[in-house]
XYZ file of C-alpha atoms in Angstrom:
625
model
C 212.540 22.588 209.632
C 209.932 22.768 212.343
C 206.418 23.962 212.831
C 205.082 27.295 211.713
C 204.092 29.929 214.213
C 200.455 30.135 215.133
C 198.774 33.389 214.211
C 198.149 36.023 216.830
C 195.677 38.803 216.084
C 195.953 42.500 216.610
C 192.987 44.435 217.900
C 190.114 45.666 215.777
C 189.962 49.400 215.147
C 186.533 51.005 215.362
C 186.167 52.218 211.820
C 182.868 53.652 210.651
C 184.169 54.540 207.228
C 186.284 51.532 206.262
C 189.937 50.888 205.619
C 192.117 51.519 202.631
C 195.150 49.273 202.330
C 197.922 51.838 202.043
C 201.468 51.238 203.232
C 203.525 54.299 202.531
C 202.963 57.650 200.915
C 204.347 56.664 197.519
C 202.123 53.588 197.351
C 199.115 55.696 198.270
C 199.871 58.191 195.512
C 199.851 55.432 192.906
C 196.296 54.415 193.751
C 194.273 57.497 192.797
C 192.962 58.696 189.462
C 193.853 61.979 187.795
C 190.550 63.725 188.591
C 190.914 63.105 192.312
C 194.580 64.098 192.203
C 193.691 67.404 190.571
C 191.187 68.258 193.298
C 193.327 67.413 196.323
C 195.856 70.318 196.170
C 193.037 72.880 196.057
C 191.230 71.211 198.941
C 194.487 70.992 200.884
C 195.143 74.713 200.478
C 191.675 75.425 201.814
C 192.217 73.072 204.774
C 195.542 74.673 205.716
C 194.021 78.146 205.600
C 191.144 77.108 207.830
C 193.365 75.264 210.322
C 195.269 78.495 210.883
C 192.201 80.747 210.868
C 191.521 83.078 213.815
C 187.956 81.883 214.407
C 187.113 78.578 216.058
C 184.360 77.910 213.510
C 186.845 77.968 210.638
C 189.387 75.831 212.490
C 186.725 73.231 213.240
C 185.625 73.349 209.597
C 189.209 72.783 208.429
C 189.510 69.712 210.663
C 186.209 68.344 209.419
C 187.289 68.790 205.798
C 190.517 66.947 206.548
C 188.598 64.111 208.243
C 186.718 63.573 205.005
C 189.593 63.906 202.552
C 191.892 61.333 204.192
C 189.732 58.552 202.753
C 191.363 59.323 199.391
C 194.636 57.382 199.196
C 196.748 60.181 197.754
C 195.453 62.750 200.218
C 197.445 61.446 203.170
C 200.658 61.854 201.196
C 199.866 65.496 200.475
C 198.859 66.161 204.069
C 202.028 64.668 205.522
C 204.301 66.521 203.118
C 202.677 69.814 204.076
C 203.157 69.060 207.799
C 199.426 69.232 208.447
C 199.832 66.923 211.454
C 201.995 69.553 213.140
C 199.302 72.138 212.422
C 196.443 69.979 213.662
C 197.821 68.288 216.783
C 198.097 71.533 218.840
C 194.367 72.031 218.231
C 193.776 69.142 220.645
C 194.223 71.818 223.312
C 192.215 74.537 221.568
C 189.976 76.594 223.864
C 186.961 75.538 221.776
C 185.802 71.987 222.493
C 184.351 71.571 218.994
C 187.777 72.323 217.514
C 189.374 69.759 219.839
C 186.860 67.106 218.856
C 187.217 67.812 215.119
C 191.029 67.841 215.254
C 191.101 64.515 217.094
C 188.606 63.004 214.654
C 190.653 64.106 211.649
C 193.892 62.572 212.902
C 192.061 59.511 214.154
C 190.764 58.958 210.608
C 194.275 59.464 209.268
C 195.622 56.855 211.684
C 193.002 54.381 210.449
C 193.417 54.946 206.718
C 197.161 55.344 206.807
C 197.944 52.181 208.764
C 201.186 51.682 210.711
C 203.516 53.710 208.494
C 201.440 56.854 208.706
C 201.012 56.433 212.457
C 204.802 56.371 212.727
C 205.049 59.649 210.829
C 202.365 61.157 213.066
C 204.377 60.178 216.136
C 207.531 61.633 214.584
C 205.563 64.868 214.114
C 204.955 64.881 217.881
C 201.248 64.151 217.938
C 201.662 62.438 221.314
C 202.682 65.539 223.269
C 199.370 67.428 222.908
C 197.429 64.144 223.033
C 198.877 63.072 226.379
C 198.534 66.604 227.716
C 194.849 66.547 226.779
C 194.266 63.175 228.439
C 195.926 64.348 231.635
C 193.360 67.132 231.935
C 190.864 64.375 232.744
C 192.747 63.373 235.902
C 191.800 64.245 239.452
C 188.353 62.735 239.497
C 186.894 64.311 236.363
C 183.171 63.624 235.971
C 180.963 64.182 232.920
C 178.122 66.692 232.937
C 174.980 65.036 234.269
C 172.376 67.730 233.707
C 169.801 66.560 231.169
C 169.613 69.997 229.581
C 173.326 70.056 228.798
C 175.401 67.968 226.421
C 178.961 67.506 227.617
C 181.281 67.789 224.605
C 184.146 66.901 226.940
C 182.945 63.298 226.741
C 183.186 63.253 222.951
C 186.643 64.827 223.104
C 187.821 62.152 225.517
C 186.357 59.348 223.395
C 188.090 60.640 220.263
C 191.398 61.008 222.123
C 191.173 57.441 223.440
C 190.415 56.078 219.976
C 193.373 57.933 218.465
C 195.669 56.762 221.268
C 194.503 53.173 220.757
C 195.291 53.306 217.051
C 198.739 54.797 217.640
C 199.626 52.305 220.383
C 198.487 49.391 218.261
C 200.637 50.518 215.342
C 203.763 51.737 217.099
C 205.591 50.632 220.226
C 206.886 54.170 220.798
C 203.331 55.216 221.600
C 203.075 52.418 224.180
C 206.298 53.564 225.815
C 204.964 57.118 225.934
C 201.724 55.775 227.437
C 203.750 54.186 230.221
C 205.992 57.212 230.738
C 203.041 59.578 231.114
C 201.275 57.126 233.468
C 198.087 57.346 231.429
C 196.811 54.132 232.967
C 195.790 56.086 236.063
C 193.614 58.275 233.853
C 191.989 55.476 231.869
C 191.347 52.743 234.437
C 188.701 54.708 236.377
C 186.739 55.234 233.140
C 185.511 51.616 233.225
C 182.731 52.617 235.626
C 179.606 52.411 233.453
C 177.313 54.005 236.007
C 179.440 57.132 236.049
C 180.764 57.409 232.499
C 178.297 55.510 230.304
C 178.936 52.739 227.822
C 180.357 54.766 224.935
C 183.207 56.189 226.994
C 183.725 52.913 228.876
C 184.074 50.995 225.631
C 186.604 53.489 224.253
C 188.624 53.177 227.461
C 188.354 49.378 227.460
C 189.556 49.120 223.879
C 192.547 51.332 224.706
C 193.400 49.165 227.728
C 193.060 46.025 225.612
C 195.632 47.387 223.169
C 198.161 48.685 225.709
C 197.942 45.694 228.065
C 199.275 43.241 225.481
C 202.909 42.355 226.258
C 203.275 45.504 228.378
C 204.540 44.570 231.821
C 204.226 48.113 233.185
C 200.505 48.178 232.414
C 199.777 44.595 233.430
C 201.507 45.041 236.791
C 198.926 47.655 237.710
C 196.002 45.771 236.169
C 196.926 42.598 238.091
C 196.240 44.205 241.469
C 193.491 42.419 243.320
C 190.985 45.281 243.306
C 191.444 45.906 239.586
C 191.086 42.214 238.701
C 187.972 42.033 240.865
C 186.420 44.916 238.929
C 187.246 43.156 235.645
C 185.696 39.896 236.856
C 182.582 41.715 237.969
C 182.096 43.014 234.421
C 182.715 39.706 232.637
C 180.512 37.753 235.031
C 177.600 40.128 234.529
C 174.618 39.351 232.317
C 174.815 42.066 229.640
C 171.690 43.754 228.319
C 172.186 45.440 224.980
C 175.027 45.445 222.498
C 176.975 48.159 224.366
C 177.171 45.939 227.430
C 178.119 42.935 225.290
C 180.965 44.895 223.696
C 182.246 46.113 227.068
C 182.240 42.610 228.532
C 184.111 41.311 225.475
C 186.796 44.007 225.638
C 187.320 43.566 229.386
C 187.590 39.804 228.870
C 190.447 40.511 226.486
C 192.180 42.743 229.044
C 191.900 40.024 231.662
C 193.384 37.426 229.297
C 196.354 39.751 228.730
C 197.358 39.550 232.394
C 200.002 36.807 232.689
C 200.111 36.610 236.489
C 196.366 36.199 237.023
C 195.183 32.629 237.559
C 192.058 32.258 235.426
C 191.774 28.475 235.692
C 188.492 28.782 237.608
C 187.113 31.303 235.138
C 187.998 29.835 231.708
C 184.720 27.962 231.411
C 182.700 31.115 232.019
C 184.956 33.225 229.808
C 184.668 30.885 226.846
C 180.932 30.535 227.331
C 180.582 34.335 227.341
C 182.701 34.626 224.192
C 180.575 32.060 222.392
C 177.416 33.877 223.423
C 178.718 36.836 221.448
C 179.478 34.668 218.414
C 176.035 33.075 218.635
C 174.363 36.462 218.238
C 172.719 36.776 214.835
C 174.467 39.677 213.143
C 172.411 39.270 209.982
C 169.134 40.051 211.739
C 170.635 43.341 212.949
C 172.029 44.024 209.473
C 168.671 43.270 207.827
C 166.978 45.697 210.237
C 169.507 48.376 209.320
C 169.017 47.749 205.594
C 165.230 47.908 205.917
C 165.579 51.140 207.853
C 167.754 52.582 205.094
C 165.265 51.595 202.393
C 162.306 53.040 204.295
C 164.161 56.283 204.871
C 165.035 56.605 201.165
C 168.559 57.629 202.034
C 167.614 60.118 204.755
C 169.449 59.937 208.074
C 166.550 59.461 210.442
C 167.114 58.801 214.132
C 166.212 55.134 213.726
C 168.714 54.698 210.905
C 171.451 56.485 212.844
C 170.920 54.177 215.805
C 170.713 50.916 213.846
C 174.001 51.014 211.928
C 176.115 51.708 215.046
C 174.526 48.603 216.579
C 175.755 46.608 213.580
C 179.230 48.071 213.984
C 179.377 47.290 217.711
C 178.140 43.727 217.255
C 180.647 42.957 214.494
C 183.420 44.543 216.572
C 182.466 42.411 219.579
C 182.425 39.269 217.438
C 185.771 40.151 215.882
C 187.362 40.676 219.288
C 185.812 37.394 220.494
C 187.475 35.508 217.646
C 190.730 37.301 218.436
C 190.544 36.125 222.028
C 189.793 32.513 221.096
C 192.615 32.427 218.557
C 195.106 33.969 220.951
C 194.235 31.420 223.636
C 195.680 28.816 221.283
C 199.103 30.389 220.949
C 201.694 32.243 222.941
C 204.425 34.687 222.110
C 207.013 31.928 222.550
C 205.578 29.776 219.762
C 207.915 30.941 217.011
C 209.180 28.557 214.415
C 211.716 26.163 215.863
C 214.403 27.374 213.478
C 214.380 30.831 215.012
C 215.776 29.477 218.260
C 218.099 26.898 216.777
C 221.824 27.413 216.662
C 223.284 27.023 213.189
C 226.561 25.263 212.676
C 228.929 25.609 209.755
C 227.726 25.679 206.144
C 228.596 22.040 205.638
C 226.403 20.892 208.520
C 224.835 17.612 207.522
C 221.310 16.489 208.092
C 220.431 13.196 209.708
C 217.949 11.865 207.176
C 216.954 8.980 209.379
C 215.520 11.322 212.028
C 211.867 12.106 211.661
C 211.625 15.890 211.938
C 207.836 15.964 212.052
C 206.459 16.680 215.478
C 203.955 14.322 216.973
C 200.437 15.481 217.652
C 201.050 15.587 221.378
C 204.070 17.854 220.959
C 201.984 20.335 219.001
C 199.438 20.811 221.754
C 199.666 23.944 223.854
C 196.274 24.401 225.529
C 195.878 24.363 229.305
C 193.539 21.596 230.372
C 190.908 24.076 231.603
C 190.690 25.734 228.179
C 190.711 22.407 226.337
C 187.904 21.131 228.557
C 185.820 24.266 227.944
C 186.432 24.044 224.193
C 185.239 20.451 224.225
C 182.148 21.169 226.305
C 181.089 24.097 224.116
C 181.813 22.301 220.800
C 183.695 25.416 219.847
C 185.066 24.390 216.454
C 181.639 23.633 215.019
C 180.309 27.007 216.161
C 183.164 28.908 214.553
C 182.739 26.988 211.308
C 179.189 28.302 211.079
C 180.568 31.863 210.892
C 182.833 31.071 207.925
C 180.018 30.726 205.399
C 180.190 33.443 202.736
C 177.417 35.956 202.176
C 174.716 35.186 199.649
C 174.638 37.198 196.440
C 171.446 38.885 197.621
C 173.004 39.925 200.929
C 176.114 41.225 199.203
C 174.077 43.172 196.654
C 171.942 44.853 199.312
C 174.969 45.877 201.368
C 176.763 47.283 198.327
C 173.766 49.512 197.588
C 173.981 51.188 201.005
C 176.714 53.608 202.065
C 176.828 52.181 205.580
C 176.338 48.702 204.127
C 179.618 48.930 202.239
C 181.470 49.421 205.507
C 179.534 46.539 207.044
C 180.505 44.357 204.096
C 184.170 45.045 204.807
C 183.689 44.182 208.464
C 181.907 40.938 207.576
C 184.797 39.939 205.336
C 187.218 40.773 208.121
C 185.115 38.617 210.442
C 185.291 35.734 207.978
C 189.071 36.092 207.825
C 189.305 36.050 211.613
C 187.148 32.927 211.742
C 189.508 31.166 209.361
C 192.613 32.085 211.324
C 190.855 31.117 214.526
C 190.205 27.692 212.980
C 193.898 27.476 212.042
C 195.000 28.042 215.612
C 192.386 25.829 217.243
C 192.932 22.882 214.893
C 196.629 22.938 215.692
C 196.164 23.265 219.441
C 193.285 21.054 220.591
C 193.672 17.377 221.298
C 192.250 14.497 219.308
C 189.243 14.010 221.585
C 187.827 17.415 220.706
C 188.398 16.870 217.009
C 186.775 13.450 217.125
C 183.652 14.818 218.837
C 183.159 17.756 216.496
C 183.258 18.144 212.725
C 185.752 15.659 211.180
C 188.933 17.188 209.807
C 188.201 15.723 206.387
C 184.868 17.563 206.329
C 186.529 20.805 207.413
C 189.124 20.364 204.661
C 186.441 19.824 202.022
C 184.430 22.850 203.147
C 187.445 25.153 203.243
C 188.692 23.908 199.883
C 185.293 24.628 198.321
C 185.307 28.096 199.864
C 188.753 28.719 198.374
C 187.396 27.706 194.977
C 184.454 30.076 195.354
C 186.776 32.873 196.458
C 189.553 32.205 193.937
C 188.801 35.381 191.999
C 188.734 37.585 195.085
C 190.985 40.612 195.357
C 190.926 40.255 199.139
C 194.463 39.077 199.857
C 193.736 38.694 203.567
C 190.910 36.257 202.841
C 193.059 34.226 200.449
C 195.860 34.099 203.015
C 193.474 33.107 205.800
C 191.912 30.335 203.706
C 195.257 28.829 202.753
C 196.423 29.136 206.374
C 193.375 27.206 207.564
C 193.813 24.539 204.883
C 197.478 24.205 205.806
C 196.640 23.757 209.491
C 193.902 21.211 208.813
C 195.896 18.989 206.473
C 198.926 19.131 208.782
C 196.781 17.980 211.674
C 195.322 15.193 209.531
C 198.889 14.015 209.027
C 199.671 14.272 212.744
C 196.663 12.090 213.495
C 197.464 9.742 210.581
C 194.140 10.480 208.894
C 195.679 9.956 205.485
C 192.678 8.325 203.829
C 191.477 11.736 202.613
C 194.439 12.008 200.254
C 192.822 9.455 197.980
C 190.239 12.048 196.911
C 192.880 14.622 195.912
C 193.341 14.720 192.149
C 195.951 16.251 189.884
C 193.413 18.971 189.041
C 193.337 19.941 192.731
C 197.099 20.357 192.687
C 196.840 22.554 189.595
C 194.183 24.686 191.281
C 196.342 25.252 194.368
C 199.300 26.191 192.189
C 197.026 28.679 190.425
C 196.124 30.242 193.767
C 199.800 30.752 194.552
C 200.549 32.204 191.130
C 197.621 34.638 191.373
C 199.049 36.429 194.406
C 202.167 38.360 195.326
C 201.583 37.604 198.997
C 204.576 35.599 200.192
C 202.704 34.019 203.105
C 199.934 32.753 200.846
C 202.511 31.256 198.483
C 204.278 29.562 201.395
C 200.965 28.196 202.666
C 200.320 26.579 199.288
C 203.845 25.161 199.235
C 203.318 23.612 202.667
C 199.918 22.205 201.669
C 201.485 20.565 198.615
C 204.327 19.273 200.765
C 201.928 17.675 203.221
C 199.921 16.098 200.419
C 203.181 14.816 198.980
C 204.192 13.254 202.295
C 200.774 11.672 202.682
C 200.791 10.255 199.149
C 204.422 9.139 198.977
C 203.542 5.497 199.551
C 200.274 5.185 197.651
C 200.171 7.689 194.784
C 203.504 7.984 193.002
C 201.994 9.968 190.106
C 200.739 12.646 192.508
C 204.087 12.621 194.307
C 205.910 13.127 191.031
C 203.709 16.089 190.122
C 204.150 17.729 193.512
C 207.889 17.115 193.471
C 208.218 18.716 190.053
C 206.234 21.769 191.194
C 208.291 22.262 194.344
C 211.488 21.825 192.390
C 210.345 24.402 189.844
C 209.708 26.912 192.635
C 213.062 26.165 194.284
C 214.996 26.619 191.064
C 213.187 29.562 189.500
C 211.318 31.653 192.091
C 212.891 35.064 192.684
C 212.009 35.247 196.407
C 214.794 33.578 198.386
C 212.454 32.995 201.344
C 209.893 31.213 199.167
C 212.743 29.197 197.665
C 213.879 28.226 201.170
C 210.402 27.043 202.111
C 210.137 25.081 198.878
C 213.489 23.404 199.567
C 212.338 22.607 203.096
C 209.241 20.983 201.608
C 211.292 18.951 199.148
C 213.401 17.627 202.011
C 210.239 16.564 203.862
C 208.641 14.892 200.857
C 211.707 13.008 199.640
C 213.528 12.204 202.866
C 212.476 8.543 202.857
C 214.380 6.049 200.739
C 211.190 4.696 199.158
C 210.773 8.009 197.304
C 214.149 7.686 195.540
C 212.536 6.304 192.402
C 210.310 9.347 191.964
C 213.221 11.632 192.876
C 215.238 10.068 190.065
C 212.407 10.578 187.575
C 212.354 14.326 188.209
C 216.178 14.552 188.457
C 215.821 15.964 191.952
C 219.380 15.566 193.211
C 221.023 16.716 189.971
C 218.883 19.868 189.871
C 219.573 20.621 193.520
C 223.309 20.240 192.936
C 223.019 22.736 190.071
C 221.005 25.096 192.308
C 223.365 25.045 195.285
C 225.945 27.599 194.131
C 223.405 30.155 192.874
C 221.327 29.766 196.056
C 224.353 30.602 198.214
C 225.073 33.645 196.057
C 221.481 34.890 196.294
C 221.536 34.546 200.077
C 224.706 36.630 200.191
C 223.114 39.312 197.990
C 219.842 39.436 199.947
C 221.270 38.991 203.445
C 220.524 42.531 204.622
C 216.908 42.262 203.434
C 216.096 38.948 205.133
C 215.587 40.281 208.651
C 213.921 37.716 210.909
C 213.848 35.240 208.004
C 217.642 34.994 207.896
C 217.792 31.935 210.149
C 215.134 30.179 208.048
C 217.104 30.757 204.871
C 220.403 29.705 206.464
C 218.826 26.511 207.729
C 217.591 25.755 204.206
C 221.091 26.362 202.886
C 222.574 24.019 205.482
C 219.945 21.337 204.926
C 220.389 21.553 201.170
C 224.036 20.547 201.565
C 223.096 17.752 203.953
C 220.295 16.452 201.732
C 222.518 16.340 198.643
C 225.321 14.618 200.573
C 222.953 12.003 201.948
C 221.238 11.240 198.650
C 224.526 11.014 196.750
C 225.818 8.567 199.354
C 222.879 6.264 198.584
C 223.651 6.000 194.869
């Protein structure tokens, strides 16, 4: 039914206190124990009283309390129900700068912990009106205080407002539209002057521009002006000194790559080299220094300790963005599955079983020659593979013992996930010459499979999804390049392990990845290993006939059609009663599609194609009897 869409990243949120995977208020409420639940209402009452207090000290204190409590999953539900966002957002314009900063920090934390659904509620509660009004006060050539004896809190307020705006725009398109309507680009673009505004503010502004410039023609039209592009190029062509400069160059590189009308053909080599310089930086040496600092300080927040952990955070953020940029170079917004753009005919549309639906390797390629050449010269795949290696037990143990280390551990796992998805995209996009001159696909497959085995007990669903995505991409490319000799090492126990991975998760995408891996193995082994083919066929048929998710069923049917489309598989198909079971499935599958139609959304065309192909497959196979 066509190729799968390559994965495109979203931006990384600066997050000094980690993320909690919450979707909606009710889900958050289910994740907290009774002791915490008992304490939250009392704390919430105190917060509300302080937010409405007459003194600025109490209002700031209320915001600070809220910033801390939102890390508890159930807390956000309580806060939203009590309309605390509506109480807090007007404080962005409080006469006291400390209140402004604390209010912004509290809602920024809420936007991080609450994810997209909570950001949507915040926007519905009109958080954007005071936020945009605050940002517009920095128009007309605002400059930070330069006197050494004074600390300009206005800078901190602006940084917090930019971080909150970035989070909202990343999560909700309404925020991007408001950004455009209020012409905030004219406020933020000038902030990229390091000499005037310093790195901390420049990086906050650059991250915001990176978020809002993606697929936003109003923003990119301005950013594509010659003088603006020249300023971007000046930053990315500089030789950065220090992690702040490295992060700024990385973020600006991302902005530049978001501009569709800018010809970067002469700059790709330098861009990719700069990105790889970031990935080559040894994050573990910085982490070890931070850990040693923590141990020497015996838990005290000395100046050295306070400076070291932010360096870790900035480096990991820069490396995460770098992987995002590399991965996104290998895909475009038009690379949706073929079925999404195909026109469906009537339900009894038949399928031409003689036509080979698999795309050739050349058809799968999407990289401009300049990028492909730079990838080849820099041996990019091998360098990314080095970042996939899991932490040692000793490293993990040390990080878990440190408060800041726990957050770093989360970021390292996120980095590993991004590496895996970057591998997925690159493997599917580069040509054979690059693959032949770097690590062999069979070696990549073996390494990733071993990592999946090591990580099989993980509760990190993102990691499991990323691993299966990478394995799927690698084995598909092995098929494209007819490197089928590796299938001889795959045993029945490997098939059982992969099935176990799928059964251990409720993540639909992970399950589909496993289905597609099994399908590809089945196609590769259809001529040589009939016993393996029979096992895979039986598994796919079991999923098609008994799985409750109609989308997973559709993907399993699609896989069955791929595996058994050739006439030389008819013997195995007969052994597992493939056609008879599909005939029995057909009526119930149609009924389930009808029942679930409103819930299918963008997957509707995929399911309808499976329904159509099921009828065609059965008709064809019955005609051969």
